[in-house]
Short mmCIF file of C-alpha atoms and ligand atoms in Angstrom, two decimals:
data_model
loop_
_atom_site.label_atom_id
_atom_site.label_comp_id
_atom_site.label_asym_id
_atom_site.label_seq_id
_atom_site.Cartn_x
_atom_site.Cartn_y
_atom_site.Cartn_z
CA UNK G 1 -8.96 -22.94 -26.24
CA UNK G 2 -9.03 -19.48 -27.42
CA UNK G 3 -9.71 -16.81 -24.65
CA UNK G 4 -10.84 -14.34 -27.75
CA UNK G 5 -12.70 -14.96 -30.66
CA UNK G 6 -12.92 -11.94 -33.33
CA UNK G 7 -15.16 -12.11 -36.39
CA UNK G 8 -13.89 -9.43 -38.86
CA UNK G 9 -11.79 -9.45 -42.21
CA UNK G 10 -10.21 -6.16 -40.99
CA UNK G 11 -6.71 -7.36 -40.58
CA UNK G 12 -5.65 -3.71 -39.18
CA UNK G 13 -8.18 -3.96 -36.36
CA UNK G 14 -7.33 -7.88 -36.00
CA UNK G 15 -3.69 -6.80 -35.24
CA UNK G 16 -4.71 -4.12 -32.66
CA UNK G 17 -6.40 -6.34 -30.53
CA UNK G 18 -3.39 -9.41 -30.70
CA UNK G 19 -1.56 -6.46 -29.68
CA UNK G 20 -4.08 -5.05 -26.81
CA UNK G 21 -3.66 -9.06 -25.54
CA UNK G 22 0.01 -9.45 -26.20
CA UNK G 23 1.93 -9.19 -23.07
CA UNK G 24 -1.20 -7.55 -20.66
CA UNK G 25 -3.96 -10.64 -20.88
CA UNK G 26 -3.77 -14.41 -21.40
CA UNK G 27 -4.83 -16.02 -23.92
CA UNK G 28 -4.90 -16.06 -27.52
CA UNK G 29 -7.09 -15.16 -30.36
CA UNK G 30 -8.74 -17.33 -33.04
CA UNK G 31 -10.31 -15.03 -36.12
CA UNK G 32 -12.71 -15.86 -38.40
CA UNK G 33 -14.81 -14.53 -41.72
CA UNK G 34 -17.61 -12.41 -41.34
CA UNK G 35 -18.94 -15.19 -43.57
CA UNK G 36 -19.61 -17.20 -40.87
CA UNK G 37 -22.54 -14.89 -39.74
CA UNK G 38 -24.85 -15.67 -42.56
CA UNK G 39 -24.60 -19.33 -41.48
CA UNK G 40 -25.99 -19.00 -37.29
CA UNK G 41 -24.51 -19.65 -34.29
CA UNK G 42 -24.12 -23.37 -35.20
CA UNK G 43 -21.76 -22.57 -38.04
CA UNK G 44 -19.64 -19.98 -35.83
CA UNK G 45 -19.23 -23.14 -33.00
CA UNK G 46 -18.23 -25.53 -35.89
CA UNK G 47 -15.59 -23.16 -36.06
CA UNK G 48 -14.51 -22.86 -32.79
CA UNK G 49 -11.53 -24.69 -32.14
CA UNK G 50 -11.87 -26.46 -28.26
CA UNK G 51 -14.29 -24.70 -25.36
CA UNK G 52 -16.51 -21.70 -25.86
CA UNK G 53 -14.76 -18.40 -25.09
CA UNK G 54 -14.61 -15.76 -22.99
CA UNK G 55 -15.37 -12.87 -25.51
CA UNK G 56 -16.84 -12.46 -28.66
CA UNK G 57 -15.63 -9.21 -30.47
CA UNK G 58 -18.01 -8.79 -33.64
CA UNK G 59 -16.38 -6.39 -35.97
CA UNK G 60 -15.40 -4.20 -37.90
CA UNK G 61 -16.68 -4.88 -40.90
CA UNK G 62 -19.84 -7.43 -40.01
CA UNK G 63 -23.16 -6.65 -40.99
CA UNK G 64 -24.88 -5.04 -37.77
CA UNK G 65 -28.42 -7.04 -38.57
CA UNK G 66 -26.12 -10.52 -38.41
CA UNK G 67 -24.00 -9.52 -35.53
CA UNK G 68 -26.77 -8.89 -33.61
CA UNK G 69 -28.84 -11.57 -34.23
CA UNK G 70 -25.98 -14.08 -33.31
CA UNK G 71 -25.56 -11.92 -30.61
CA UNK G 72 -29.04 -13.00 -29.66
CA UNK G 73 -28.38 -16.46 -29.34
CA UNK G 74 -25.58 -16.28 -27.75
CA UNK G 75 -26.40 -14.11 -24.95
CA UNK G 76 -29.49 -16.31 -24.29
CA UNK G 77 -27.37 -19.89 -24.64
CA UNK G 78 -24.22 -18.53 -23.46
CA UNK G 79 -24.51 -15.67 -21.09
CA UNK G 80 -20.72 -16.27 -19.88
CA UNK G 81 -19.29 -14.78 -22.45
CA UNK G 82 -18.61 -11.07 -23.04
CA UNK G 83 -19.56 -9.98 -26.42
CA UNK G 84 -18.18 -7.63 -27.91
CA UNK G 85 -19.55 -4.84 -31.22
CA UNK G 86 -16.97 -2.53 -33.22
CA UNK G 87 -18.99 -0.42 -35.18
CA UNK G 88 -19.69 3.63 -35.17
CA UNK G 89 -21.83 3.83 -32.47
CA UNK G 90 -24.74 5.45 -33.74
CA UNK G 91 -27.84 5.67 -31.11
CA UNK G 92 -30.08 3.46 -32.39
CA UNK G 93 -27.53 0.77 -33.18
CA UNK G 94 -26.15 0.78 -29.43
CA UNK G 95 -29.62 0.66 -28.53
CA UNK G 96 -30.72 -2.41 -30.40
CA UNK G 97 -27.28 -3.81 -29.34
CA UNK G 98 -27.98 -3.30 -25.82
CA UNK G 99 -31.14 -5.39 -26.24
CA UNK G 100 -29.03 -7.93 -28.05
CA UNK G 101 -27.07 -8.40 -24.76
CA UNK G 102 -23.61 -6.65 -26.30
CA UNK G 103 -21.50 -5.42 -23.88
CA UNK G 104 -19.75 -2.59 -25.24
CA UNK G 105 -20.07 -1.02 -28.57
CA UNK G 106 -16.40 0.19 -29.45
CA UNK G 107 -15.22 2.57 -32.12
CA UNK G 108 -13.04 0.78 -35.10
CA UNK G 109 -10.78 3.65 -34.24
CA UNK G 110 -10.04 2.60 -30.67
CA UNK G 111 -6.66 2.92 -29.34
CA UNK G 112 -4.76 0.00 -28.40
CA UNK G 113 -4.71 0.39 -24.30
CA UNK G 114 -8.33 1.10 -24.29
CA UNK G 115 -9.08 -1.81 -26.53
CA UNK G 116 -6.63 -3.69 -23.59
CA UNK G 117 -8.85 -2.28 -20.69
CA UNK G 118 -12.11 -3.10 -21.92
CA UNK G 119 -11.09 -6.58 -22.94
CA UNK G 120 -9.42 -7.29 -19.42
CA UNK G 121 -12.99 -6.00 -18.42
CA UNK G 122 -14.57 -8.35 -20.46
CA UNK G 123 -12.21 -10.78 -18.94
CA UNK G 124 -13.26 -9.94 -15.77
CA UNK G 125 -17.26 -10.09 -16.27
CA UNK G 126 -17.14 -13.57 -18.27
CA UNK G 127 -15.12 -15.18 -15.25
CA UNK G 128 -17.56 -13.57 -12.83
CA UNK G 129 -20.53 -15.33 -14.45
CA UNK G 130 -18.98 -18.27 -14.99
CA UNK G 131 -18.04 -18.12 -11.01
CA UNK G 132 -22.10 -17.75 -10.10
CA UNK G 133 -22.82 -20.49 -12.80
CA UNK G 134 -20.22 -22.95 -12.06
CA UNK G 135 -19.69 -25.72 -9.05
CA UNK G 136 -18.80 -24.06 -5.29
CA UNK G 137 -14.99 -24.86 -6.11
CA UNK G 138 -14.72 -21.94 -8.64
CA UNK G 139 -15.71 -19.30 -6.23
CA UNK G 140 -13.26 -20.22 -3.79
CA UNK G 141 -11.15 -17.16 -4.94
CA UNK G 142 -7.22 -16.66 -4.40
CA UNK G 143 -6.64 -12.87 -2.03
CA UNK G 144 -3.68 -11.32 -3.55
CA UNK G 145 -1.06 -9.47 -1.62
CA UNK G 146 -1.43 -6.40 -0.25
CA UNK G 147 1.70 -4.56 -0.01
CA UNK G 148 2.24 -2.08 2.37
CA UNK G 149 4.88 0.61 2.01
CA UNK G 150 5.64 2.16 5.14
CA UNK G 151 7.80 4.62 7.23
CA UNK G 152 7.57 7.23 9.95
CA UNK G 153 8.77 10.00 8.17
CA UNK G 154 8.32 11.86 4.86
CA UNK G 155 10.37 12.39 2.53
CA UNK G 156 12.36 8.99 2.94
CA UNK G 157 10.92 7.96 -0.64
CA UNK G 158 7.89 5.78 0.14
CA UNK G 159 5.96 6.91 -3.08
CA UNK G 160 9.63 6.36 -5.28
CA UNK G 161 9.65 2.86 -3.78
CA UNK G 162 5.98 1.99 -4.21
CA UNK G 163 5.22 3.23 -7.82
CA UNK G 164 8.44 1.44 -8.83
CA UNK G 165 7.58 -1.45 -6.86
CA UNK G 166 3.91 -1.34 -8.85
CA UNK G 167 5.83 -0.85 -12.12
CA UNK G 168 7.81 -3.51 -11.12
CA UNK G 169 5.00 -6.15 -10.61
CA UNK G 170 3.22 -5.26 -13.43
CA UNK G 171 6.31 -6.92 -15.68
CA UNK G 172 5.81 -10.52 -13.63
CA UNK G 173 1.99 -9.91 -13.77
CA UNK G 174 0.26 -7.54 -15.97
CA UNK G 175 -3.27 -5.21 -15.47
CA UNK G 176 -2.90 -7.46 -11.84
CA UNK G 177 -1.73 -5.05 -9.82
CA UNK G 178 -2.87 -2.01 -8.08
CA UNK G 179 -1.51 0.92 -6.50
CA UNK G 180 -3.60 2.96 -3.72
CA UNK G 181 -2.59 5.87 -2.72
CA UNK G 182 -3.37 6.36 0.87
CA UNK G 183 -1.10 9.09 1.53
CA UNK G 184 -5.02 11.19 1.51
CA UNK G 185 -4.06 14.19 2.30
CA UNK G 186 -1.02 14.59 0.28
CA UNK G 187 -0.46 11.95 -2.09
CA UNK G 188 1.61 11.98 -5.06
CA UNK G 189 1.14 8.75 -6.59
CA UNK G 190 -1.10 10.35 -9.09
CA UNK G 191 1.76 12.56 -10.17
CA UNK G 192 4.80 9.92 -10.00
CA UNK G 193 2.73 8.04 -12.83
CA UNK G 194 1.70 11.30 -14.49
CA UNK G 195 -1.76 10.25 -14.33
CA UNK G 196 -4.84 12.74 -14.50
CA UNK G 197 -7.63 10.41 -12.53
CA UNK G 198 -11.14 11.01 -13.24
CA UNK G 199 -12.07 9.30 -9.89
CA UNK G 200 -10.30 9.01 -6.85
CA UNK G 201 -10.60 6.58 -3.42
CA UNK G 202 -13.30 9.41 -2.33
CA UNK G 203 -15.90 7.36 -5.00
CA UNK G 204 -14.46 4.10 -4.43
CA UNK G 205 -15.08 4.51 -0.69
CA UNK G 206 -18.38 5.64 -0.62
CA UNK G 207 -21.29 4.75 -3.25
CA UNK G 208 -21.87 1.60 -5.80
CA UNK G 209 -18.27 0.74 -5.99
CA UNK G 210 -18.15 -0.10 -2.03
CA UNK G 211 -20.37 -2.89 -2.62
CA UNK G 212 -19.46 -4.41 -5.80
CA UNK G 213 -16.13 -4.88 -6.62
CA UNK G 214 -16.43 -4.93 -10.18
CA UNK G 215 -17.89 -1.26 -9.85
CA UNK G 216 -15.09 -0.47 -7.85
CA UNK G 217 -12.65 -1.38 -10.63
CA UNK G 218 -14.68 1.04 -12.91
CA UNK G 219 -12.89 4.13 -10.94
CA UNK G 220 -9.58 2.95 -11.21
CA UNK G 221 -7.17 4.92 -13.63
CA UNK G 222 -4.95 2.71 -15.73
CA UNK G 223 -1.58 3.46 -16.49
CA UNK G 224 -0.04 2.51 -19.86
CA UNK G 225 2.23 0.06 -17.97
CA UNK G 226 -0.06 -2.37 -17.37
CA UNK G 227 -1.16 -1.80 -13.84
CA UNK G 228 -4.22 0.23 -12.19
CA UNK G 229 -3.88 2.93 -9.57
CA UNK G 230 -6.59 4.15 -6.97
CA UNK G 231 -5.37 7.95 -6.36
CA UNK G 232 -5.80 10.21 -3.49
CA UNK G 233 -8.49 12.64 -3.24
CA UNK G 234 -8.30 15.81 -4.95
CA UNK G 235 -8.51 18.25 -1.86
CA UNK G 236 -6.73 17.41 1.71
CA UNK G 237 -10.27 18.26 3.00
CA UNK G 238 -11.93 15.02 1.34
CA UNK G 239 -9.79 12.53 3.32
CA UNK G 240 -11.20 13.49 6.47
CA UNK G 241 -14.53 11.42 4.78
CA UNK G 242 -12.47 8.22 4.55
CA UNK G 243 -12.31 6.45 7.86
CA UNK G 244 -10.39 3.04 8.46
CA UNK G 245 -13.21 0.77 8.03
CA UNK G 246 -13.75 2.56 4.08
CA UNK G 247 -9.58 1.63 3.90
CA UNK G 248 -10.51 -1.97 5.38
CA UNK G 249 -13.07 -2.74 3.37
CA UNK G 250 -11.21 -1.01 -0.28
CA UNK G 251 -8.10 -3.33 0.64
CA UNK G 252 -9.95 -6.48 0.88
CA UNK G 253 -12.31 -5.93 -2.25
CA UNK G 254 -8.74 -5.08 -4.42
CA UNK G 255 -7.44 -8.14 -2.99
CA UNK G 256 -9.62 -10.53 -4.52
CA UNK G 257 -9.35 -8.79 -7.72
CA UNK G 258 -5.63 -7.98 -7.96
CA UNK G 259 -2.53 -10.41 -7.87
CA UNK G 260 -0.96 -7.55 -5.79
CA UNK G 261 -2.25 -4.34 -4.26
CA UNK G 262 0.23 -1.96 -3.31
CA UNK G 263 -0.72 0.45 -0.78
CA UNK G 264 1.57 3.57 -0.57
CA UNK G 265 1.18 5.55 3.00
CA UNK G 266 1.24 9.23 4.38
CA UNK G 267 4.61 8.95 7.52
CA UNK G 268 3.72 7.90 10.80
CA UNK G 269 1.11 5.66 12.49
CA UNK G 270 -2.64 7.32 11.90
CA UNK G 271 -5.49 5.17 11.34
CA UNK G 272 -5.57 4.72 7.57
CA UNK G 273 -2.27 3.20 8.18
CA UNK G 274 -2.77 0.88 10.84
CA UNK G 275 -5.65 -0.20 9.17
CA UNK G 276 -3.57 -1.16 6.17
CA UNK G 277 -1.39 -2.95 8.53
CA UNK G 278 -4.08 -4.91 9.90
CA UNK G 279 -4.71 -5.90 6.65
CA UNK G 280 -1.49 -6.23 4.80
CA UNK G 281 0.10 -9.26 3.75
CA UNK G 282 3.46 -7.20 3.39
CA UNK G 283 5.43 -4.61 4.65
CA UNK G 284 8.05 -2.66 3.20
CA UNK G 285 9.84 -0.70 5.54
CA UNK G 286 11.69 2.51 4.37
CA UNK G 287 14.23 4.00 6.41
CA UNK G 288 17.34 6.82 5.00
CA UNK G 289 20.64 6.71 6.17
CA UNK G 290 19.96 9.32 8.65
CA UNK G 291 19.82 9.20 12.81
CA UNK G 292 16.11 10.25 13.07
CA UNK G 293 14.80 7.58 10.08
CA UNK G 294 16.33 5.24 11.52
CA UNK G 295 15.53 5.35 15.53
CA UNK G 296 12.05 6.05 13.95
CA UNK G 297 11.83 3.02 11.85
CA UNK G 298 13.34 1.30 14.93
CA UNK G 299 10.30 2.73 17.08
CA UNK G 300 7.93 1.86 14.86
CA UNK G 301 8.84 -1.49 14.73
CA UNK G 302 8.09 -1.93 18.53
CA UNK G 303 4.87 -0.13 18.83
CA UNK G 304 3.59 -2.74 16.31
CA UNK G 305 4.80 -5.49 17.77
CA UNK G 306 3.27 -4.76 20.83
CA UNK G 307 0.02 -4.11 18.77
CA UNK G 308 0.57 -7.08 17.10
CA UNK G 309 0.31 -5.46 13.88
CA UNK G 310 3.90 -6.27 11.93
CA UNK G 311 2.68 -8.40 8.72
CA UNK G 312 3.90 -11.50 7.82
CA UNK G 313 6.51 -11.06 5.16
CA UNK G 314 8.89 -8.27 6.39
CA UNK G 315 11.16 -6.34 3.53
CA UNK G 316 13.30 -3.43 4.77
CA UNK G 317 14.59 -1.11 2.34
CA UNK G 318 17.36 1.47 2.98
CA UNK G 319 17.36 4.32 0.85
CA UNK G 320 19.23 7.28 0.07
CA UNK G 321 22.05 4.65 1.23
CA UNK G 322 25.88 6.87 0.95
CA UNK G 323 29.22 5.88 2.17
CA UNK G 324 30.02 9.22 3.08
CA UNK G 325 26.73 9.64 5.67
CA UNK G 326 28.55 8.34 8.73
CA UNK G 327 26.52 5.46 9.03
CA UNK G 328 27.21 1.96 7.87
CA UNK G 329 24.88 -0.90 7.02
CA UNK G 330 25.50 -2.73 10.04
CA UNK G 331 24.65 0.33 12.32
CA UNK G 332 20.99 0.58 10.62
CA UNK G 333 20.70 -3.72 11.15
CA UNK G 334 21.87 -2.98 15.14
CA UNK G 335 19.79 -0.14 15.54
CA UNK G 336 16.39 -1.40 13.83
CA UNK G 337 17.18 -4.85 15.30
CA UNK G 338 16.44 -6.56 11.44
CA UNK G 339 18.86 -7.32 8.40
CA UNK G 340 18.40 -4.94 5.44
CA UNK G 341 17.12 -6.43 2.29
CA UNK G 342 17.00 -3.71 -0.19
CA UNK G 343 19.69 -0.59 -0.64
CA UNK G 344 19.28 2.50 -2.89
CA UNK G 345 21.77 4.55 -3.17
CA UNK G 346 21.50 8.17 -3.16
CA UNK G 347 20.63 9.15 -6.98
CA UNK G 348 20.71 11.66 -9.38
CA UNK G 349 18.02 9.60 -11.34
CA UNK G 350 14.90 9.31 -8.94
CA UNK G 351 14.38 13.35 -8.71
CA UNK G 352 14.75 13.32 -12.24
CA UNK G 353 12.15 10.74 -12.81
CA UNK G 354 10.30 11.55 -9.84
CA UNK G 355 9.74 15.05 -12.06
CA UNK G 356 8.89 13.37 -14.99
CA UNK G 357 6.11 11.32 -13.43
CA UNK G 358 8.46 8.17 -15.14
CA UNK G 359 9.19 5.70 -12.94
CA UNK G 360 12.57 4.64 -12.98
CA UNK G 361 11.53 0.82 -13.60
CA UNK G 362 9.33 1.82 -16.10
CA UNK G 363 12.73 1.78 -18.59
CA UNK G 364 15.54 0.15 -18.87
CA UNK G 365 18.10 1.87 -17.18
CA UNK G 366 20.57 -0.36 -14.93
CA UNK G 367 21.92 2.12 -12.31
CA UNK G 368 22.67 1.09 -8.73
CA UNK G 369 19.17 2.73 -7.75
CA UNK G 370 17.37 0.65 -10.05
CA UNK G 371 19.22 -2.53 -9.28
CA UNK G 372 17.83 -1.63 -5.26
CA UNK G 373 14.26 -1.57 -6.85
CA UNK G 374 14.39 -4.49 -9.23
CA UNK G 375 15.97 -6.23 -5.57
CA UNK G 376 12.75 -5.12 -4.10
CA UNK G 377 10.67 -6.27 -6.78
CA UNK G 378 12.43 -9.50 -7.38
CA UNK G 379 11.09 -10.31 -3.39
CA UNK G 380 7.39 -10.90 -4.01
CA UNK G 381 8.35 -13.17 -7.42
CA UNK G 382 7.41 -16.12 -6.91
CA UNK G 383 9.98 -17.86 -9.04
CA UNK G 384 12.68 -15.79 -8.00
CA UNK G 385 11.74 -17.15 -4.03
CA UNK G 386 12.26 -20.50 -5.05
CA UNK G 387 15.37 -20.34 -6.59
CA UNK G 388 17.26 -18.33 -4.02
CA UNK G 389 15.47 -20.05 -0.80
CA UNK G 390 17.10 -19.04 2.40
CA UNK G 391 19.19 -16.32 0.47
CA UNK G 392 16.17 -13.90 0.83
CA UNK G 393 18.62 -12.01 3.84
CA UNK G 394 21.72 -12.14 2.10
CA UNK G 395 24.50 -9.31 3.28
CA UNK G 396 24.20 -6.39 1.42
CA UNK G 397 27.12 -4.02 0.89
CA UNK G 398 27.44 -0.54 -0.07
CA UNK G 399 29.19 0.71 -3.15
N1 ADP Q 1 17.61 7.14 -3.47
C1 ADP Q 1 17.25 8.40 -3.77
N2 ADP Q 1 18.18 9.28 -4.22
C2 ADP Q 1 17.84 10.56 -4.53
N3 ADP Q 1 16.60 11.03 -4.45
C3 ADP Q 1 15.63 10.20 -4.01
C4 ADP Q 1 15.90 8.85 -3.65
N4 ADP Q 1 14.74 8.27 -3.26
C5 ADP Q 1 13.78 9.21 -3.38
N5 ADP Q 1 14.31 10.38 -3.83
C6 ADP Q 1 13.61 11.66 -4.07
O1 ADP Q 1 13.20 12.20 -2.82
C7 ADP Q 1 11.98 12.88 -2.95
C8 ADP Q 1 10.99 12.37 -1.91
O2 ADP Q 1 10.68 11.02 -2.22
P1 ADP Q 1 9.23 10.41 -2.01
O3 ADP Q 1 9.25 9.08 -2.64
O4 ADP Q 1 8.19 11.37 -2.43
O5 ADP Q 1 9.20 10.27 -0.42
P2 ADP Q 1 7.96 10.00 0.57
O6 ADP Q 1 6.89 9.41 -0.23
O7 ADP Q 1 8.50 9.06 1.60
O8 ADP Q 1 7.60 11.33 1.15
C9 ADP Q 1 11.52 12.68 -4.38
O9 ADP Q 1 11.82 13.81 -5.14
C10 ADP Q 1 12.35 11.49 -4.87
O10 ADP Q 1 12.65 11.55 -6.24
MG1 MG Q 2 4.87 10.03 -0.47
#
């Protein structure tokens, strides 16, 4: 079955949205003549090779009075699927197009990743009414992983580690993952992805968006990647409007939308963070090769366990990992009282792309920092699990 169905003879716009699919969304698309307007929604399913599907982009090029009249009938016999107009948007036409049950009217001109957004929204909205239409067993939904990157103290490269770890998981599962940014009072996610958010957790939190999760995906920012992120409010002053039950409730609405939700956290144990930890699937635990990082990771680790609060899958990650520090891998195992999965050496890169708002995993280079990362990464891949069972704690060394 085709997942997209465009009628237009524009080949141009035909190969932006095979593009906007390639890669980010599943699926493929069937295209076919405008002719087969004049003929009715009959002729258009003759067409249709297998199932119905799950949008309907009319345009460019389609005669608005046809489009909209199949688009008519086909809200009214098939509301599941999204349809879709590309035409200039002038007022009247949305109008009448609204009333048609389109829903989006999109410039011919639209740029590829916003063309990829709205169809993954599309996406998104079809499989949502086809989960209130459909038999009980469709709504049981699958909860992604939440992904919680933690240490007590700043400064150890928590934010390095979880926008990398984001970028990461976007290449094993694209526009399915989501980084938060709960770090509210400082938080740099925004600017380690060198994205300018119109919205921030302050609107996801409070509002529409806390009660509908598809609202709530509305105020995400997108990054060119392939993943979302939820950033942290604007002002330090806004956080103190976010209380752990707003960070419970935002972690389990991304988590039935998102494959994996990484959460990225402000040092120490406050209550946006054990909140997470209530809630996380995951922890990754970031420690440097330095005394106080380390007897503070080590702390940590017992005040949760006493709270009960260490999540299931456990990844530690030492970073800023040097030979010359003194300190060998072994000490960090003894001290913590847990093998070390991931090590990152000390790098000239990660300031560098840290600066650039590039993450280092967003390119291709194959430096010992990014081989820690893709290590990291490589952890929550499903395939990769299975084909190295029981090597998940292998001995790391230093180099
Ligand atoms: N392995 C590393 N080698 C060199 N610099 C690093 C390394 N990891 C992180 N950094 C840099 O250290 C700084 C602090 O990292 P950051 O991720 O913001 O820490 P945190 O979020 O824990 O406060 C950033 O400029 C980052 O580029
Ligand atoms: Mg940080």
């Amino acid at each position: 079955m085709s997942r997209f169905v465009a009628i237009t003879a524009v080949r141009d716009f035909e190969g932006n949205i095979r593009e906007a699919i390639m890669g980010a969304l599943h699926g493929d698309l069937q295209t076919l003549s405008p002719e087969v307007l004049a003929g009715g929604p009959e002729d258009v399913f003759k067409q249709l090779s297998g199932a119905p599907p799950e949008v309907l982009i009319l345009g460019p090029g389609v005669t608005p009075d046809n489009a909209l009249k199949l688009a008519t009938v086909f809200d009214l016999q098939y509301p599941e699927i999204s349809l879709i107009l590309v035409a200039e948007p002038a007022p009247e036409l949305v109008l009448r197009a609204m009333h048609a049950g389109i829903r989006d009217v999109v410039r011919p001109d639209i740029d590829v990743n916003d063309l990829r957004v709205l169809l993954e929204r599309a996406c998104l909205a079809s499989a949502s009414r086809r989960r209130g239409m459909g038999p009980a067993a469709e709504s049981a939904q699958e909860r992604g992983r939440i992904i919680a990157v933690m240490s007590p103290k700043g400064g150890v490269g928590k934010t390095t580690i979880a926008t990398n770890l984001a970028v990461g998981l976007s290449k094993l599962a694209p526009m399915s993952v989501v980084i938060v940014d709960l770090d509210l009072q400082f938080g740099d996610v925004a600017s380690g992805l060198l994205l300018e958010p119109e919205h921030s957790i302050t609107e996801a939190v409070h509002g529409p968006a806390a009660q509908d999760s598809m609202v709530l995906k509305a105020f995400l920012t997108v990054h060119p990647a392939g993943l979302y992120a939820l950033c942290a409010p604007k002002t330090p002053a806004e956080s103190d409007y976010i209380t752990a039950s707003h960070v419970t409730r935002l972690l389990n609405q991304l988590a039935t939308e998102f494959k994996y939700v990484v959460v990225d956290t402000a040092p120490g144990l406050g209550e946006h963070c054990l909140a997470t930890l209530e809630q996380a699937t995951d922890g990754v635990w970031v420690c440097g090769m330095d005394v106080p990082s380390i007897r503070g990771l080590s702390k940590t680790f017992s005040v949760l366990k006493e709270l009960q609060l260490v999540p299931q899958g456990r990844h530690t990650v030492l970073n800023f990992a040097d030979r010359k520090s003194g300190i060998s891998v072994d000490d960090v195992e003894s001290t913590i009282g847990v093998p070390i999965d991931a090590v990152i050496p000390r790098s000239r890169t990660l300031p560098f792309t840290t600066n650039r708002g590039i993450p280092v995993l967003q390119g291709n280079t194959r430096d010992a920092a990014s081989k820690g990362l893709k290590r990291l990464v490589d952890r929550f891949d499903a395939d990769w699990i299975a084909s190295s069972q029981n090597k998940l704690h292998r001995r790391v060394v230093l180099t």
